[in-house]
């Protein structure tokens, strides 16, 4: 299974591949728990198997 993290200045989302295409697993607006989404955020990629 593959996941794709998508991001805009105010939205963050996780798309999951379901065998025939991607579907939105989670989409957040403005905040993820205590994290206030902003245009200056940095993102790092990791494989946590």
PDB file of C-alpha atoms in Angstrom:
ATOM      1  CA  UNK A   1       0.000   0.000   0.000  1.00  0.00           C
ATOM      2  CA  UNK A   2       1.270   3.501  -0.829  1.00  0.00           C
ATOM      3  CA  UNK A   3       0.310   6.785   0.776  1.00  0.00           C
ATOM      4  CA  UNK A   4       0.825  10.267  -0.623  1.00  0.00           C
ATOM      5  CA  UNK A   5       1.027  13.360   1.584  1.00  0.00           C
ATOM      6  CA  UNK A   6      -0.414  16.470  -0.087  1.00  0.00           C
ATOM      7  CA  UNK A   7      -0.090  20.013   1.160  1.00  0.00           C
ATOM      8  CA  UNK A   8      -1.153  23.584   0.446  1.00  0.00           C
ATOM      9  CA  UNK A   9      -0.667  26.601   2.754  1.00  0.00           C
ATOM     10  CA  UNK A  10      -3.876  25.854   4.700  1.00  0.00           C
ATOM     11  CA  UNK A  11      -4.628  22.182   3.945  1.00  0.00           C
ATOM     12  CA  UNK A  12      -2.823  18.894   4.538  1.00  0.00           C
ATOM     13  CA  UNK A  13      -4.041  15.509   3.433  1.00  0.00           C
ATOM     14  CA  UNK A  14      -3.154  11.859   3.103  1.00  0.00           C
ATOM     15  CA  UNK A  15      -4.160   9.923  -0.010  1.00  0.00           C
ATOM     16  CA  UNK A  16      -4.115   6.114   0.112  1.00  0.00           C
ATOM     17  CA  UNK A  17      -3.842   3.872  -2.935  1.00  0.00           C
ATOM     18  CA  UNK A  18      -6.699   1.343  -2.954  1.00  0.00           C
ATOM     19  CA  UNK A  19      -5.562  -0.847  -5.872  1.00  0.00           C
ATOM     20  CA  UNK A  20      -7.281   1.106  -8.629  1.00  0.00           C
ATOM     21  CA  UNK A  21      -6.642   4.724  -7.629  1.00  0.00           C
ATOM     22  CA  UNK A  22      -6.127   7.076  -4.718  1.00  0.00           C
ATOM     23  CA  UNK A  23      -8.734   8.030  -2.161  1.00  0.00           C
ATOM     24  CA  UNK A  24      -8.590  10.712   0.520  1.00  0.00           C
ATOM     25  CA  UNK A  25      -7.759   9.072   3.812  1.00  0.00           C
ATOM     26  CA  UNK A  26      -7.594  12.301   5.799  1.00  0.00           C
ATOM     27  CA  UNK A  27      -7.839  16.003   4.920  1.00  0.00           C
ATOM     28  CA  UNK A  28      -7.202  18.686   7.533  1.00  0.00           C
ATOM     29  CA  UNK A  29      -7.822  22.434   7.319  1.00  0.00           C
ATOM     30  CA  UNK A  30      -5.802  25.056   9.226  1.00  0.00           C
ATOM     31  CA  UNK A  31      -4.755  22.778  12.145  1.00  0.00           C
ATOM     32  CA  UNK A  32      -3.616  19.238  12.865  1.00  0.00           C
ATOM     33  CA  UNK A  33      -3.998  18.898  16.624  1.00  0.00           C
ATOM     34  CA  UNK A  34      -1.653  21.628  17.971  1.00  0.00           C
ATOM     35  CA  UNK A  35       0.134  22.233  14.642  1.00  0.00           C
ATOM     36  CA  UNK A  36      -1.072  25.436  12.990  1.00  0.00           C
ATOM     37  CA  UNK A  37      -0.554  24.896   9.253  1.00  0.00           C
ATOM     38  CA  UNK A  38       1.363  27.721   7.594  1.00  0.00           C
ATOM     39  CA  UNK A  39       3.093  28.471   4.317  1.00  0.00           C
ATOM     40  CA  UNK A  40       6.560  28.443   5.939  1.00  0.00           C
ATOM     41  CA  UNK A  41       6.342  24.863   7.254  1.00  0.00           C
ATOM     42  CA  UNK A  42       8.969  22.312   6.248  1.00  0.00           C
ATOM     43  CA  UNK A  43       8.238  18.657   5.464  1.00  0.00           C
ATOM     44  CA  UNK A  44      10.566  15.679   5.596  1.00  0.00           C
ATOM     45  CA  UNK A  45      10.014  12.283   4.004  1.00  0.00           C
ATOM     46  CA  UNK A  46      10.559   8.998   5.845  1.00  0.00           C
ATOM     47  CA  UNK A  47       9.779   5.318   5.399  1.00  0.00           C
ATOM     48  CA  UNK A  48       8.686   3.951   8.777  1.00  0.00           C
ATOM     49  CA  UNK A  49       8.210   0.218   8.246  1.00  0.00           C
TER      50      UNK A  49
END
